[in-house]
C-alpha positions as a Python dict, from the first residue, in 0.01 Angstrom:
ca = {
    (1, 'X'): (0, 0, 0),
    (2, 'X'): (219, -140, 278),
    (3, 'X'): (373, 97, 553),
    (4, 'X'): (735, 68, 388),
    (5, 'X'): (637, 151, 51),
    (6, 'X'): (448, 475, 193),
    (7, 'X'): (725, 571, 373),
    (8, 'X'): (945, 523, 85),
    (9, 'X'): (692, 720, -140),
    (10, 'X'): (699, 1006, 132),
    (11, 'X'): (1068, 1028, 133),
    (12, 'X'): (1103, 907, 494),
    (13, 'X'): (1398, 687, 692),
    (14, 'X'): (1240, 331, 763),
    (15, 'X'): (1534, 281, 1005),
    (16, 'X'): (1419, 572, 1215),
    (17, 'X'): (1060, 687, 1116),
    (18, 'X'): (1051, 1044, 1331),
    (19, 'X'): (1300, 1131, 1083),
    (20, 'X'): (1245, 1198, 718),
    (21, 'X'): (1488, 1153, 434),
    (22, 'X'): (1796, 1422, 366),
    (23, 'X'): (1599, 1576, 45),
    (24, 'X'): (1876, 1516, -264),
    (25, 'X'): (1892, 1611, -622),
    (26, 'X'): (1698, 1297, -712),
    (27, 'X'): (1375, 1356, -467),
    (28, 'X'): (1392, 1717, -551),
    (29, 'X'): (1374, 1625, -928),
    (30, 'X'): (1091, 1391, -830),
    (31, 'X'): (845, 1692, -630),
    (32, 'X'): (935, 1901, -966),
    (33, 'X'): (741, 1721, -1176),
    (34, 'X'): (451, 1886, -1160),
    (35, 'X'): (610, 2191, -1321),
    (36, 'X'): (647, 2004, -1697),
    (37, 'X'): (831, 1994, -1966),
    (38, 'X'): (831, 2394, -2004),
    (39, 'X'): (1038, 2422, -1740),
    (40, 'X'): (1472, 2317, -1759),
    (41, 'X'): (1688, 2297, -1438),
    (42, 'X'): (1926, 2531, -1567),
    (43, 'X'): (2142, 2527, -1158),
    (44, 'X'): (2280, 2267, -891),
    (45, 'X'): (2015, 2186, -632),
    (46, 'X'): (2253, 2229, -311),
    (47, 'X'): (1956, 2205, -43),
    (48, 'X'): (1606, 2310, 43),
    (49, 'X'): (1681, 2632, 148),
    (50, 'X'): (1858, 2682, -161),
    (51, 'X'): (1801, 2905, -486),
    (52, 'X'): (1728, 2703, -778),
    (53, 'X'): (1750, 2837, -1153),
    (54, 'X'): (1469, 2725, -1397),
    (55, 'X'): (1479, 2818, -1758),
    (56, 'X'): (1085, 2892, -1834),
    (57, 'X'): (1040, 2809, -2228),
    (58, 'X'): (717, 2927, -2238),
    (59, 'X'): (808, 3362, -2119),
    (60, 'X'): (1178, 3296, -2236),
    (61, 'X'): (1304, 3423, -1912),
    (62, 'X'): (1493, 3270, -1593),
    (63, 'X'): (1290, 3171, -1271),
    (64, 'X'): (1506, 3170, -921),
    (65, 'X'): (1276, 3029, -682),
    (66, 'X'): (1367, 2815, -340),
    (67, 'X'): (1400, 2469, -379),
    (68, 'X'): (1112, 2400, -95),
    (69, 'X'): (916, 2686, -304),
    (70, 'X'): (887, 2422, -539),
    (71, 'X'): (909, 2122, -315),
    (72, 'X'): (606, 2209, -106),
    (73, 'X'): (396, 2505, -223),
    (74, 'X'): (439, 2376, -588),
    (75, 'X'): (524, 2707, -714),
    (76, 'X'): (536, 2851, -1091),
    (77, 'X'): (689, 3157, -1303),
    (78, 'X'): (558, 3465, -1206),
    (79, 'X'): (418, 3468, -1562),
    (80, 'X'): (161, 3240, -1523),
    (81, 'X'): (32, 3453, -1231),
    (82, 'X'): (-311, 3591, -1347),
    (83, 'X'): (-212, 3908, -1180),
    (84, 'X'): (60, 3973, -1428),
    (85, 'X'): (-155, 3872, -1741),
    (86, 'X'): (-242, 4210, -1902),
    (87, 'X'): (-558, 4068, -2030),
    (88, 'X'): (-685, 3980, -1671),
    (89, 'X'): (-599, 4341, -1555),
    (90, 'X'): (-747, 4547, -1856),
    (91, 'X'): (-1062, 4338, -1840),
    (92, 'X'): (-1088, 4375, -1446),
    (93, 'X'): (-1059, 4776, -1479),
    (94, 'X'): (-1265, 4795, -1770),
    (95, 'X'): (-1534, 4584, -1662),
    (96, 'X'): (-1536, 4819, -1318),
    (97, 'X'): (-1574, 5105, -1536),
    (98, 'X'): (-1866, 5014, -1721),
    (99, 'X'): (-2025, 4971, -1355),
    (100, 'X'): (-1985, 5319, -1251),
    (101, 'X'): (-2111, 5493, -1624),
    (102, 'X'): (-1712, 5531, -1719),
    (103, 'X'): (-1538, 5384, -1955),
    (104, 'X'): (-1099, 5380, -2028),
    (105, 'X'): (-989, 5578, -2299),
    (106, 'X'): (-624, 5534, -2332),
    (107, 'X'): (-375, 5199, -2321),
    (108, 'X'): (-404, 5001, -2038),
    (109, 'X'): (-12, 4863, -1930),
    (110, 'X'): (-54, 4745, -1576),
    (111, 'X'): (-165, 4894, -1277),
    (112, 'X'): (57, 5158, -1155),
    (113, 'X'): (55, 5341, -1455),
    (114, 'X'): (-226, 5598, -1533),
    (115, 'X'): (-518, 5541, -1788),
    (116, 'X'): (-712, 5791, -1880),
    (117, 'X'): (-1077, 5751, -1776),
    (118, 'X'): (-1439, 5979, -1944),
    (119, 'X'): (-1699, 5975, -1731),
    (120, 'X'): (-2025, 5938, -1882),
    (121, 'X'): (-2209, 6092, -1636),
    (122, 'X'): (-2026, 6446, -1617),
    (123, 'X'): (-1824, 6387, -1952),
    (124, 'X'): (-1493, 6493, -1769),
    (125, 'X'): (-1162, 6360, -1877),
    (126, 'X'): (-930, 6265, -1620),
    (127, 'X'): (-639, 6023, -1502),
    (128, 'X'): (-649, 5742, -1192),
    (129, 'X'): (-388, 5468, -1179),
    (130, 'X'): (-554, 5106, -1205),
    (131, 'X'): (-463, 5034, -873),
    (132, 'X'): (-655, 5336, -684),
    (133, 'X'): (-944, 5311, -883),
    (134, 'X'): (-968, 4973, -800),
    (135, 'X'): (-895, 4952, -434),
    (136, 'X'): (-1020, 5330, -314),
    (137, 'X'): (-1391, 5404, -241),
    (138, 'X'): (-1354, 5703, -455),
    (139, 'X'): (-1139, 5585, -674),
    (140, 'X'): (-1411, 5598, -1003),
    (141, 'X'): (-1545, 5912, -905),
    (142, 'X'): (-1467, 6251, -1109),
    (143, 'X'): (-1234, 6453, -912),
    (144, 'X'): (-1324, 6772, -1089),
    (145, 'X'): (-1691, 6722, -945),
    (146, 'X'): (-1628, 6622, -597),
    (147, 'X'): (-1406, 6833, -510),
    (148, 'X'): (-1550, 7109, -375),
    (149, 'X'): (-1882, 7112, -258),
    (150, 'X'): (-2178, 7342, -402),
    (151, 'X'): (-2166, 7688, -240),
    (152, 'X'): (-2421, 7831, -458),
    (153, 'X'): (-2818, 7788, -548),
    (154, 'X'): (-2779, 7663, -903),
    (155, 'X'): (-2954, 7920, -1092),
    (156, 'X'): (-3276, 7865, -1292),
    (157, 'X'): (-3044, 7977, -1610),
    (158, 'X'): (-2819, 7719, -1563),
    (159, 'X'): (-3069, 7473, -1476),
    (160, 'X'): (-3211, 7558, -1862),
    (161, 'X'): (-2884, 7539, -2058),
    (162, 'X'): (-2827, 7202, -1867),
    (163, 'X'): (-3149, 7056, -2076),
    (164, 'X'): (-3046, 7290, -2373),
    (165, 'X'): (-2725, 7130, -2389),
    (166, 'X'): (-2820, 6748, -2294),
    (167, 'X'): (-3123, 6778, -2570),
    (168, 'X'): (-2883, 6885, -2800),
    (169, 'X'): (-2594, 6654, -2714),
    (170, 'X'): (-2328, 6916, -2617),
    (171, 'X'): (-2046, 6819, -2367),
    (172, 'X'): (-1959, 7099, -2090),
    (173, 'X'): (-1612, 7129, -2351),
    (174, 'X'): (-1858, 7216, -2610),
    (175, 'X'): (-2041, 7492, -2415),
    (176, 'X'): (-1658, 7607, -2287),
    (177, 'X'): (-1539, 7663, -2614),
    (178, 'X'): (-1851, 7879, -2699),
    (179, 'X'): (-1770, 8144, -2453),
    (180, 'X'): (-1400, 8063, -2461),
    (181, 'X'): (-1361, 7918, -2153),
    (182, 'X'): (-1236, 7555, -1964),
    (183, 'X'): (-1534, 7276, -1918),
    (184, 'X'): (-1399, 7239, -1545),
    (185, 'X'): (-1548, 7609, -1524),
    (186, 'X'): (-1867, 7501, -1711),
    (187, 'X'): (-1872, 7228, -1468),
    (188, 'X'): (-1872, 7496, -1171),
    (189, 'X'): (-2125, 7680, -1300),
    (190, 'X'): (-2365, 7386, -1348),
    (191, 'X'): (-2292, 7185, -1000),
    (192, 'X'): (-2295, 7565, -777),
    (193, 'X'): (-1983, 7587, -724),
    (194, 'X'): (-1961, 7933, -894),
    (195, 'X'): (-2180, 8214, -1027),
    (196, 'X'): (-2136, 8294, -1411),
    (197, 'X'): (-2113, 8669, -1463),
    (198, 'X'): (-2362, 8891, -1653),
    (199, 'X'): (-2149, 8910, -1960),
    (200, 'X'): (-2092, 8458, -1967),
    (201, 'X'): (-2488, 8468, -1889),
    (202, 'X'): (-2559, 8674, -2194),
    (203, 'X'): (-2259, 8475, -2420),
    (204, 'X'): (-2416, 8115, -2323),
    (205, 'X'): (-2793, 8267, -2385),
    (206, 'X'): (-2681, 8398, -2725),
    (207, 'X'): (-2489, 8112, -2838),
    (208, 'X'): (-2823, 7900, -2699),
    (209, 'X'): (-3051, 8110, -2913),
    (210, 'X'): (-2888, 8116, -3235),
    (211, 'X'): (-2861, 7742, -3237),
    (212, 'X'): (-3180, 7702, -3125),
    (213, 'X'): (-3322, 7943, -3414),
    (214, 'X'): (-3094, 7741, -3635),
    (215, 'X'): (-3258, 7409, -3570),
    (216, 'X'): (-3578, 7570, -3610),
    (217, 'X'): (-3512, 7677, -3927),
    (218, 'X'): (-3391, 7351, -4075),
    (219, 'X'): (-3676, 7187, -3947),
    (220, 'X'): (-3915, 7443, -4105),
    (221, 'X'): (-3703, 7383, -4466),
    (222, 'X'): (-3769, 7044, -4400),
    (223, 'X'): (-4156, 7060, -4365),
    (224, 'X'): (-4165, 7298, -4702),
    (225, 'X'): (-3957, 7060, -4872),
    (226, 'X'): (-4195, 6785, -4791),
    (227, 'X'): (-4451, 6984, -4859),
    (228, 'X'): (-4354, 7001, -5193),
    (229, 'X'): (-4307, 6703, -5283),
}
């Protein structure tokens, strides 16, 4: 390639060389060929500095970028922007989730609106917008457990009905609605935040016992039965 012919390739004067070309409809077309078919010039290009309408067949919707936008830094429809993809974004949060023993339990949309998010360590429920949970160190922590900080011994009761109830498979909610109370007080209780009373002591110990006896029983009806057999 000779020095004219890359200097007319490159859009520049060959009468005067410091000075490139007046950019017109024609060149601009030329530098928008990267953007395809999918894309119709639906405006007048009236200079560089210029807003230019593109019809984007692929999202159905109108893109208004700069001319030099799409001259130089070969720009595209927002839509095409992994950011925006939903897919991208739900995978992303799920897949930061799973790494911290949580896991999304309502729609994702994008990420400034709340999801709701279980926690498989405390099995709290709460709600964090994509964008925190992402981009805060705290952001996939429980805020029901960290909170407030333990002010209490935990008791050696409490430290039983926490096997009692992970042996059996109970959530906090479960033990709550025994005694007819919230989980986040449950919760309290079992991370020393608060003291249960006598009387929630005794409820929890008799609700502990009779299921306990329970299983004991149907696994005693079980040995008879095979027994018999």
């Amino acid at each position: 390639m000779d020095l004219k012919e890359f200097m007319v390739q490159n859009y520049y004067d060959f009468h005067n060389p410091s000075k490139p070309l007046k950019i017109n409809k024609e060149i601009f077309l030329k530098r928008a060929k990267y953007l395809g078919p999918e894309y119709i010039l639906s405006s007048e290009y009236k200079g560089s500095t210029q807003r230019v309408i593109f019809y984007h067949t692929k999202c159905g919707k109108e893109w208004a970028p700069t001319a030099e936008e799409v001259m130089y830094k070969h720009s595209h429809c927002p839509c095409t922007s992994k950011f925006r993809n939903p897919d991208y974004g739900r995978n992303r949060v799920d897949k930061f989730l799973e790494s911290h023993n949580c896991k999304r339990i309502s729609e994702y949309k994008d990420m400034k609106r709340p999801i709701k998010i279980f926690s498989e360590k405390c099995k709290h429920i709460f709600l964090r917008t994509p964008d925190i949970l992402l981009n805060q160190q705290a952001g996939a922590k429980c805020p029901i457990c960290r909170k407030k900080p333990a002010r209490f011994q935990i008791s050696n009761f409490m430290k039983e009905e926490i096997k009692w109830r992970k042996s059996k498979g109970f959530t906090q909610k479960d033990v709550g609605d025994f005694i007819h109370c919230c989980d986040h007080l449950i919760s309290d209780f079992e991370n020393g935040h608060k003291k249960p009373s006598k009387k929630q002591i005794t409820e929890i110990k008799s609700y502990m016992d009779a299921l306990t006896i329970g299983d004991d029983k149907r696994d005693q009806q079980k040995c008879a039965n095979y027994m018999d057999c």
